[in-house]
Amino acid sequence: MQKSSLFQKSLTKIWDTYSKDVGKSLIHLGAVGWIFGALAQIGALAFNKKIDKEEKNFLFPQEIADGIINVGLYYTICQGIKSFADKCVDKGKFIPEFVHSAYEKLTANKNLFSQAQQTQIFDSKKNLTKTLNAVTDSAFVKNLPISTQNFITNEIKPAAAKLSGWKNGIGTLATFGASVLACNIITPYARNIIASKIQSMTGKKTYYDYKAYGKICSFSQSKTFSKFKI
Amino acid sequence: MLVTNNKIINAVNWAGKKLNSVEQRIVLGATALATQPFFDYYNKNVDEDTRKVSAARTIAKIIAGTAVGIAVRLLFIKGFRKFSNYDLKIVSGNIEQILPKSKKDIFVPIFAKVKKGMTIDEFKNDYENYIKTGGVIGASIAMIATNFLLDAPLTNILTNKITSHMKLSDNNKQKEKEACNAEV
């Protein structure tokens, strides 16, 4: 029998983890992408000889803060919002009506299953995904009477498939929205505050008082800006 | 909340099937352009010139990062797909195993377990997600290099272009103010 190499194990892991959950792949790969992007920007800044030291003094902390905050907030916010969205679906708070009806039919026909089977299907806490997956599992179904099998095939299996697609879609949309919130709203605001604090701690003077030049309607461009030929 | 509107249900299902990392990158890039530069430009904690340069750099970074990010992802997804052609071993109506179509299809997960009773359509959908994820993993590794080779230099070039335009604007203001001063 062919043995699974490390490469094939990796491919199997990708299949198992991400083939049914696009949102999860967006979160994990997004975080990895941001880490690499941040490292590249910091490296490029470090080796850019044309930016003067004064400007690097501000841009460095900004890039580092940008990277740490971006990755940290991205993962935390996306994972948090996606988990909340998944929970809403699992608890039946936000599902297609068809799925809700099928679940109600299943709970109404609990007596088709033995006590042990009911324990297998129904969790102590309501979880539609677990319940519908458990009851439609082929290993579970094959031991049931034909009439029960028909009931599951006709009434429950279509609902389980619909729920899977719905949950995947909700998770994807939740991750999209969460990533926009994390990367484009919360992160820029947070990074500027932190980078500015770091700059003020370094004691750099950044403000050129144009009034010191003695004229009201003309002023010299600041040294910082005029030097900015990258 | 129970959803009865079929349009909404279909839209959500579509999102789960069609949206992935490439689309996410486009949305992030577009929304970033609409928001991030303003945070930098109105940052009162630094002087005006630094604010302008910071905003210019942010715009450049977004354009460069988004363009390169999308291109690299698309390239690697295409590459991963090219070497992932499969055949299915079907026994009694159930998909038993995924098999590579030829020797060059090295990305086929031959040891992956397929849920019994899964339809061909469901499998195709899952396999499409698998291909896109595999491609993006490859792209993420490639982006270690492209971030330095493409992103960063492109960011610098675009920053220069944007700041030179800003400088022209300030020069025009300078001329106006000197003219104003001469009249006084």
Short mmCIF file of C-alpha atoms in Angstrom, two decimals:
data_model
loop_
_atom_site.label_atom_id
_atom_site.label_comp_id
_atom_site.label_asym_id
_atom_site.label_seq_id
_atom_site.Cartn_x
_atom_site.Cartn_y
_atom_site.Cartn_z
CA MET A 1 0.00 0.00 0.00
CA GLN A 2 1.35 3.41 -0.98
CA LYS A 3 2.68 5.40 1.99
CA SER A 4 1.74 9.02 2.47
CA SER A 5 4.73 11.33 2.06
CA LEU A 6 5.10 14.61 3.96
CA PHE A 7 4.06 16.42 0.78
CA GLN A 8 0.90 14.33 0.41
CA LYS A 9 0.15 14.77 4.13
CA SER A 10 0.31 18.53 3.58
CA LEU A 11 -2.07 18.31 0.62
CA THR A 12 -4.46 16.17 2.66
CA LYS A 13 -4.29 18.71 5.49
CA ILE A 14 -5.21 21.52 3.06
CA TRP A 15 -8.12 19.42 1.77
CA ASP A 16 -9.37 18.55 5.27
CA THR A 17 -9.03 22.06 6.70
CA TYR A 18 -9.99 24.42 3.90
CA SER A 19 -12.04 22.65 1.22
CA LYS A 20 -15.32 23.21 3.09
CA ASP A 21 -14.47 26.43 4.92
CA VAL A 22 -13.36 29.30 2.68
CA GLY A 23 -13.57 31.78 5.56
CA LYS A 24 -10.97 29.86 7.56
CA SER A 25 -8.52 29.86 4.65
CA LEU A 26 -9.03 33.61 4.14
CA ILE A 27 -8.21 34.27 7.81
CA HIS A 28 -5.15 32.03 8.02
CA LEU A 29 -3.66 32.88 4.65
CA GLY A 30 -4.53 36.54 5.05
CA ALA A 31 -2.56 36.69 8.30
CA VAL A 32 0.42 34.96 6.68
CA GLY A 33 0.27 37.32 3.72
CA TRP A 34 0.22 40.39 5.94
CA ILE A 35 3.24 39.12 7.92
CA PHE A 36 5.29 38.70 4.75
CA GLY A 37 4.11 42.05 3.39
CA ALA A 38 5.07 43.89 6.56
CA LEU A 39 8.53 42.29 6.62
CA ALA A 40 9.08 43.36 3.03
CA GLN A 41 8.04 46.98 3.65
CA ILE A 42 10.26 47.27 6.72
CA GLY A 43 13.18 45.76 4.83
CA ALA A 44 12.72 48.05 1.85
CA LEU A 45 12.59 51.09 4.11
CA ALA A 46 15.74 50.02 5.93
CA PHE A 47 17.68 49.73 2.68
CA ASN A 48 16.28 52.87 1.06
CA LYS A 49 19.20 55.32 1.22
CA LYS A 50 17.25 58.15 -0.33
CA ILE A 51 14.89 58.70 2.59
CA ASP A 52 16.55 60.88 5.16
CA LYS A 53 17.01 59.86 8.75
CA GLU A 54 14.38 62.28 10.05
CA GLU A 55 11.68 60.78 7.86
CA LYS A 56 12.79 57.23 8.61
CA ASN A 57 12.43 58.11 12.27
CA PHE A 58 8.70 58.44 11.69
CA LEU A 59 8.19 55.90 8.91
CA PHE A 60 10.01 53.03 10.67
CA PRO A 61 7.79 52.98 13.74
CA GLN A 62 4.80 53.46 11.47
CA GLU A 63 5.75 50.44 9.34
CA ILE A 64 6.54 48.23 12.34
CA ALA A 65 3.40 49.31 14.18
CA ASP A 66 1.47 48.85 10.92
CA GLY A 67 2.75 45.27 10.62
CA ILE A 68 2.17 44.16 14.19
CA ILE A 69 -1.20 45.84 14.53
CA ASN A 70 -2.34 44.78 11.05
CA VAL A 71 -1.61 41.10 11.65
CA GLY A 72 -2.80 41.05 15.26
CA LEU A 73 -6.00 42.94 14.61
CA TYR A 74 -6.69 41.12 11.35
CA TYR A 75 -6.53 37.72 12.98
CA THR A 76 -8.36 38.69 16.17
CA ILE A 77 -11.17 40.61 14.51
CA CYS A 78 -11.68 38.20 11.60
CA GLN A 79 -11.61 35.13 13.80
CA GLY A 80 -13.93 36.76 16.32
CA ILE A 81 -16.51 37.89 13.77
CA LYS A 82 -16.39 34.61 11.81
CA SER A 83 -16.81 32.58 15.02
CA PHE A 84 -19.81 34.72 15.91
CA ALA A 85 -21.29 34.21 12.43
CA ASP A 86 -20.70 30.44 12.63
CA LYS A 87 -22.36 30.33 16.03
CA CYS A 88 -25.41 32.21 14.72
CA VAL A 89 -25.80 29.55 12.03
CA ASP A 90 -25.15 26.60 14.36
CA LYS A 91 -27.68 27.86 16.91
CA GLY A 92 -30.26 28.30 14.15
CA LYS A 93 -30.42 32.09 14.66
CA PHE A 94 -29.72 32.94 11.01
CA ILE A 95 -30.52 30.08 8.63
CA PRO A 96 -32.72 29.38 5.58
CA GLU A 97 -36.30 28.54 6.53
CA PHE A 98 -36.01 25.20 4.71
CA VAL A 99 -33.22 24.09 7.04
CA HIS A 100 -35.18 25.17 10.12
CA SER A 101 -38.21 23.15 8.95
CA ALA A 102 -36.08 20.04 8.39
CA TYR A 103 -34.55 20.37 11.86
CA GLU A 104 -38.00 20.74 13.41
CA LYS A 105 -39.11 17.58 11.57
CA LEU A 106 -36.07 15.74 12.89
CA THR A 107 -36.71 16.75 16.51
CA ALA A 108 -40.42 15.89 16.09
CA ASN A 109 -39.42 12.40 14.91
CA LYS A 110 -36.88 11.72 17.66
CA ASN A 111 -38.70 8.48 18.47
CA LEU A 112 -37.39 6.96 15.21
CA PHE A 113 -34.03 6.69 16.95
CA SER A 114 -32.94 4.77 20.03
CA GLN A 115 -31.84 6.64 23.16
CA ALA A 116 -28.19 5.98 22.35
CA GLN A 117 -28.68 7.22 18.79
CA GLN A 118 -30.45 10.34 20.03
CA THR A 119 -27.45 11.09 22.28
CA GLN A 120 -25.24 10.67 19.22
CA ILE A 121 -27.30 13.06 17.10
CA PHE A 122 -28.36 15.74 19.54
CA ASP A 123 -25.76 17.65 21.51
CA SER A 124 -26.54 18.98 25.00
CA LYS A 125 -26.29 22.44 23.40
CA LYS A 126 -28.16 23.04 20.16
CA ASN A 127 -25.82 22.74 17.16
CA LEU A 128 -27.54 22.33 13.81
CA THR A 129 -24.34 21.57 11.88
CA LYS A 130 -23.29 18.78 14.25
CA THR A 131 -26.78 17.31 14.41
CA LEU A 132 -27.45 17.28 10.67
CA ASN A 133 -23.94 15.96 9.90
CA ALA A 134 -24.29 13.21 12.51
CA VAL A 135 -27.70 12.05 11.33
CA THR A 136 -26.69 11.97 7.64
CA ASP A 137 -23.37 10.19 8.25
CA SER A 138 -23.40 7.01 6.13
CA ALA A 139 -21.96 4.88 8.96
CA PHE A 140 -24.86 5.99 11.17
CA VAL A 141 -27.58 5.69 8.53
CA LYS A 142 -26.77 2.14 7.35
CA ASN A 143 -27.78 0.68 10.73
CA LEU A 144 -31.24 2.26 10.65
CA PRO A 145 -34.52 0.75 9.40
CA ILE A 146 -35.34 1.41 5.74
CA SER A 147 -38.21 3.77 6.57
CA THR A 148 -35.92 5.91 8.76
CA GLN A 149 -33.23 5.86 6.07
CA ASN A 150 -35.79 7.12 3.54
CA PHE A 151 -36.90 9.86 5.94
CA ILE A 152 -33.28 11.01 6.35
CA THR A 153 -32.55 10.83 2.61
CA ASN A 154 -35.67 12.73 1.56
CA GLU A 155 -36.10 15.27 4.38
CA ILE A 156 -32.79 15.77 6.20
CA LYS A 157 -29.99 15.22 3.69
CA PRO A 158 -31.01 18.09 1.36
CA ALA A 159 -31.24 20.39 4.37
CA ALA A 160 -27.78 19.31 5.58
CA ALA A 161 -26.30 20.11 2.16
CA LYS A 162 -28.05 23.50 2.10
CA LEU A 163 -26.85 24.31 5.60
CA SER A 164 -23.25 23.48 4.65
CA GLY A 165 -23.37 25.84 1.66
CA TRP A 166 -25.10 28.55 3.70
CA LYS A 167 -22.61 28.34 6.59
CA ASN A 168 -19.66 28.49 4.18
CA GLY A 169 -21.15 31.54 2.45
CA ILE A 170 -21.92 33.35 5.71
CA GLY A 171 -18.41 32.59 6.99
CA THR A 172 -16.89 33.95 3.76
CA LEU A 173 -18.92 37.16 3.84
CA ALA A 174 -18.26 37.65 7.55
CA THR A 175 -14.51 37.30 6.92
CA PHE A 176 -14.64 39.76 4.01
CA GLY A 177 -16.38 42.38 6.14
CA ALA A 178 -14.16 41.72 9.14
CA SER A 179 -10.97 42.01 7.08
CA VAL A 180 -12.06 45.40 5.71
CA LEU A 181 -12.85 46.60 9.23
CA ALA A 182 -9.56 45.32 10.65
CA CYS A 183 -7.20 46.37 7.85
CA ASN A 184 -8.68 49.62 6.60
CA ILE A 185 -10.42 51.24 9.54
CA ILE A 186 -9.09 50.10 12.89
CA THR A 187 -5.47 49.48 11.88
CA PRO A 188 -4.60 52.87 10.29
CA TYR A 189 -6.13 54.71 13.22
CA ALA A 190 -4.30 52.60 15.80
CA ARG A 191 -0.94 52.60 14.03
CA ASN A 192 -0.73 56.37 13.65
CA ILE A 193 -1.35 56.90 17.35
CA ILE A 194 1.29 54.37 18.34
CA ALA A 195 3.86 55.49 15.74
CA SER A 196 3.41 59.14 16.76
CA LYS A 197 3.92 58.22 20.41
CA ILE A 198 7.14 56.43 19.47
CA GLN A 199 8.28 59.44 17.47
CA SER A 200 7.57 61.83 20.34
CA MET A 201 9.58 59.55 22.63
CA THR A 202 12.59 59.87 20.29
CA GLY A 203 12.43 63.64 20.75
CA LYS A 204 12.40 64.55 17.06
CA LYS A 205 11.31 68.10 16.20
CA THR A 206 8.92 67.90 13.31
CA TYR A 207 7.19 71.24 13.14
CA TYR A 208 8.60 74.21 11.22
CA ASP A 209 7.13 77.46 12.41
CA TYR A 210 6.61 79.48 9.23
CA LYS A 211 5.99 82.62 11.22
CA ALA A 212 9.65 82.54 12.22
CA TYR A 213 10.46 83.60 8.65
CA GLY A 214 8.74 86.94 9.29
CA LYS A 215 6.29 86.97 6.40
CA ILE A 216 2.60 86.36 6.45
CA CYS A 217 1.71 85.27 2.96
CA SER A 218 4.86 83.48 1.91
CA PHE A 219 6.86 80.73 3.57
CA SER A 220 9.78 78.43 2.78
CA GLN A 221 9.15 74.76 2.24
CA SER A 222 10.25 72.71 5.20
CA LYS A 223 13.67 71.09 5.02
CA THR A 224 12.05 67.71 5.56
CA PHE A 225 9.79 67.96 2.54
CA SER A 226 12.28 69.53 0.13
CA LYS A 227 14.72 66.72 0.84
CA PHE A 228 12.09 64.16 -0.02
CA LYS A 229 13.39 63.06 -3.41
CA ILE A 230 13.26 59.28 -3.26
CA MET B 1 -33.96 34.99 11.92
CA LEU B 2 -35.23 32.63 9.26
CA VAL B 3 -34.35 33.57 5.70
CA THR B 4 -37.07 32.88 3.14
CA ASN B 5 -35.87 35.11 0.29
CA ASN B 6 -34.32 32.81 -2.31
CA LYS B 7 -32.27 35.66 -3.78
CA ILE B 8 -30.49 36.11 -0.47
CA ILE B 9 -29.96 32.37 -0.06
CA ASN B 10 -28.57 32.09 -3.58
CA ALA B 11 -26.34 35.14 -3.07
CA VAL B 12 -24.86 33.72 0.14
CA ASN B 13 -24.27 30.35 -1.52
CA TRP B 14 -22.65 32.10 -4.48
CA ALA B 15 -20.34 33.99 -2.11
CA GLY B 16 -19.19 30.75 -0.51
CA LYS B 17 -18.53 29.14 -3.89
CA LYS B 18 -17.00 31.99 -5.87
CA LEU B 19 -15.30 34.39 -3.45
CA ASN B 20 -11.80 33.63 -2.34
CA SER B 21 -8.44 35.26 -1.66
CA VAL B 22 -8.19 37.11 -5.00
CA GLU B 23 -11.58 38.77 -4.57
CA GLN B 24 -10.76 39.54 -0.95
CA ARG B 25 -7.56 41.28 -2.06
CA ILE B 26 -9.49 43.41 -4.56
CA VAL B 27 -12.06 44.45 -1.96
CA LEU B 28 -9.34 45.22 0.60
CA GLY B 29 -7.38 47.29 -1.92
CA ALA B 30 -10.41 49.29 -3.03
CA THR B 31 -11.62 50.00 0.51
CA ALA B 32 -8.08 50.78 1.65
CA LEU B 33 -7.73 53.48 -1.03
CA ALA B 34 -11.01 54.97 0.15
CA THR B 35 -10.00 55.14 3.82
CA GLN B 36 -6.33 54.79 4.74
CA PRO B 37 -4.77 57.87 3.14
CA PHE B 38 -7.22 60.07 5.03
CA PHE B 39 -6.06 58.68 8.36
CA ASP B 40 -2.49 59.62 7.48
CA TYR B 41 -3.34 63.00 5.97
CA TYR B 42 -5.34 64.16 8.98
CA ASN B 43 -2.95 62.81 11.59
CA LYS B 44 -2.45 65.88 13.79
CA ASN B 45 0.36 64.29 15.75
CA VAL B 46 2.98 65.10 13.11
CA ASP B 47 3.79 68.13 10.96
CA GLU B 48 2.01 68.87 7.69
CA ASP B 49 4.78 67.80 5.34
CA THR B 50 5.25 64.47 7.07
CA ARG B 51 1.51 63.93 6.89
CA LYS B 52 1.52 64.54 3.14
CA VAL B 53 4.43 62.22 2.51
CA SER B 54 2.92 59.56 4.75
CA ALA B 55 -0.38 59.76 2.85
CA ALA B 56 1.45 59.56 -0.49
CA ARG B 57 3.35 56.53 0.64
CA THR B 58 0.16 54.88 1.85
CA ILE B 59 -1.54 55.40 -1.53
CA ALA B 60 1.52 54.01 -3.31
CA LYS B 61 1.72 51.03 -0.96
CA ILE B 62 -1.96 50.18 -1.50
CA ILE B 63 -1.76 50.37 -5.30
CA ALA B 64 1.49 48.41 -5.49
CA GLY B 65 0.47 45.84 -2.89
CA THR B 66 -2.95 45.24 -4.40
CA ALA B 67 -1.71 44.96 -7.99
CA VAL B 68 1.14 42.61 -7.14
CA GLY B 69 -0.98 40.63 -4.66
CA ILE B 70 -3.74 39.97 -7.19
CA ALA B 71 -1.32 39.12 -10.00
CA VAL B 72 0.73 36.68 -7.93
CA ARG B 73 -2.36 34.97 -6.52
CA LEU B 74 -3.93 34.52 -9.96
CA LEU B 75 -0.68 33.16 -11.36
CA PHE B 76 -0.22 30.60 -8.62
CA ILE B 77 -3.85 29.48 -8.61
CA LYS B 78 -3.56 28.90 -12.35
CA GLY B 79 -0.33 26.96 -11.82
CA PHE B 80 -1.76 24.85 -9.00
CA ARG B 81 -4.83 24.05 -11.12
CA LYS B 82 -2.65 22.99 -14.06
CA PHE B 83 -1.05 20.27 -11.94
CA SER B 84 -4.21 19.15 -10.10
CA ASN B 85 -6.21 17.32 -12.78
CA TYR B 86 -7.99 14.34 -11.25
CA ASP B 87 -10.00 11.21 -11.88
CA LEU B 88 -12.43 9.78 -9.35
CA LYS B 89 -12.63 6.20 -8.15
CA ILE B 90 -16.36 5.64 -7.65
CA VAL B 91 -17.66 2.52 -5.90
CA SER B 92 -21.41 1.91 -5.48
CA GLY B 93 -22.15 5.56 -6.22
CA ASN B 94 -19.72 6.86 -3.59
CA ILE B 95 -16.46 8.66 -4.33
CA GLU B 96 -13.82 6.35 -2.86
CA GLN B 97 -10.63 8.12 -3.87
CA ILE B 98 -9.24 11.06 -5.81
CA LEU B 99 -6.65 9.92 -8.35
CA PRO B 100 -4.21 11.99 -10.44
CA LYS B 101 -5.04 12.06 -14.13
CA SER B 102 -1.39 11.86 -15.14
CA LYS B 103 2.05 11.78 -13.55
CA LYS B 104 2.42 15.56 -13.77
CA ASP B 105 -0.66 16.12 -11.53
CA ILE B 106 1.38 16.17 -8.35
CA PHE B 107 -1.02 18.36 -6.35
CA VAL B 108 -3.86 15.83 -6.26
CA PRO B 109 -4.47 14.82 -2.62
CA ILE B 110 -4.58 11.07 -3.16
CA PHE B 111 -4.91 10.26 0.55
CA ALA B 112 -7.74 12.72 1.18
CA LYS B 113 -10.91 11.16 2.56
CA VAL B 114 -14.08 12.08 0.70
CA LYS B 115 -17.27 12.08 2.75
CA LYS B 116 -19.53 9.15 1.79
CA GLY B 117 -22.59 10.23 -0.10
CA MET B 118 -20.98 13.42 -1.41
CA THR B 119 -22.36 14.33 -4.85
CA ILE B 120 -20.10 15.12 -7.80
CA ASP B 121 -21.20 18.78 -7.68
CA GLU B 122 -20.34 19.04 -3.99
CA PHE B 123 -16.98 17.44 -4.66
CA LYS B 124 -16.22 19.84 -7.53
CA ASN B 125 -17.01 22.76 -5.26
CA ASP B 126 -14.74 21.49 -2.50
CA TYR B 127 -11.99 20.73 -4.99
CA GLU B 128 -12.20 24.26 -6.39
CA ASN B 129 -11.73 25.62 -2.85
CA TYR B 130 -8.80 23.26 -2.41
CA ILE B 131 -7.14 24.48 -5.63
CA LYS B 132 -7.58 28.15 -4.72
CA THR B 133 -6.21 27.58 -1.20
CA GLY B 134 -3.24 25.61 -2.52
CA GLY B 135 -2.53 28.33 -5.08
CA VAL B 136 -2.67 31.08 -2.46
CA ILE B 137 -0.31 29.15 -0.17
CA GLY B 138 2.17 29.01 -3.03
CA ALA B 139 1.56 32.71 -3.73
CA SER B 140 2.18 33.58 -0.05
CA ILE B 141 5.58 31.89 -0.22
CA ALA B 142 6.38 33.58 -3.54
CA MET B 143 5.36 36.93 -2.08
CA ILE B 144 8.32 36.76 0.31
CA ALA B 145 10.40 37.48 -2.79
CA THR B 146 7.93 39.59 -4.77
CA ASN B 147 7.38 41.89 -1.79
CA PHE B 148 11.03 42.91 -2.05
CA LEU B 149 11.45 42.57 -5.80
CA LEU B 150 8.16 44.11 -6.92
CA ASP B 151 6.07 45.59 -4.07
CA ALA B 152 8.70 47.73 -2.40
CA PRO B 153 10.36 49.22 -5.53
CA LEU B 154 6.94 49.85 -7.08
CA THR B 155 5.88 51.55 -3.84
CA ASN B 156 8.93 53.81 -3.97
CA ILE B 157 8.37 54.68 -7.65
CA LEU B 158 4.71 55.49 -7.07
CA THR B 159 5.52 57.47 -3.90
CA ASN B 160 7.98 59.59 -5.90
CA LYS B 161 5.41 60.23 -8.59
CA ILE B 162 2.76 61.23 -6.08
CA THR B 163 5.05 63.44 -3.96
CA SER B 164 6.47 65.17 -7.05
CA HIS B 165 2.90 66.09 -7.93
CA MET B 166 2.40 67.33 -4.37
CA LYS B 167 5.58 69.39 -4.66
CA LEU B 168 4.27 71.03 -7.85
CA SER B 169 1.10 71.93 -6.02
CA ASP B 170 3.09 73.47 -3.19
CA ASN B 171 5.30 75.35 -5.69
CA ASN B 172 2.19 76.87 -7.23
CA LYS B 173 1.03 77.92 -3.78
CA GLN B 174 4.52 79.32 -3.14
CA LYS B 175 4.34 81.46 -6.31
CA GLU B 176 0.90 82.75 -5.41
CA LYS B 177 2.05 83.70 -1.96
CA GLU B 178 5.21 85.43 -3.25
CA ALA B 179 3.05 87.37 -5.72
CA CYS B 180 0.75 88.29 -2.85
CA ASN B 181 3.76 89.41 -0.83
CA ALA B 182 5.09 91.58 -3.67
CA GLU B 183 1.80 93.48 -3.79
CA VAL B 184 1.92 94.29 -0.07
#
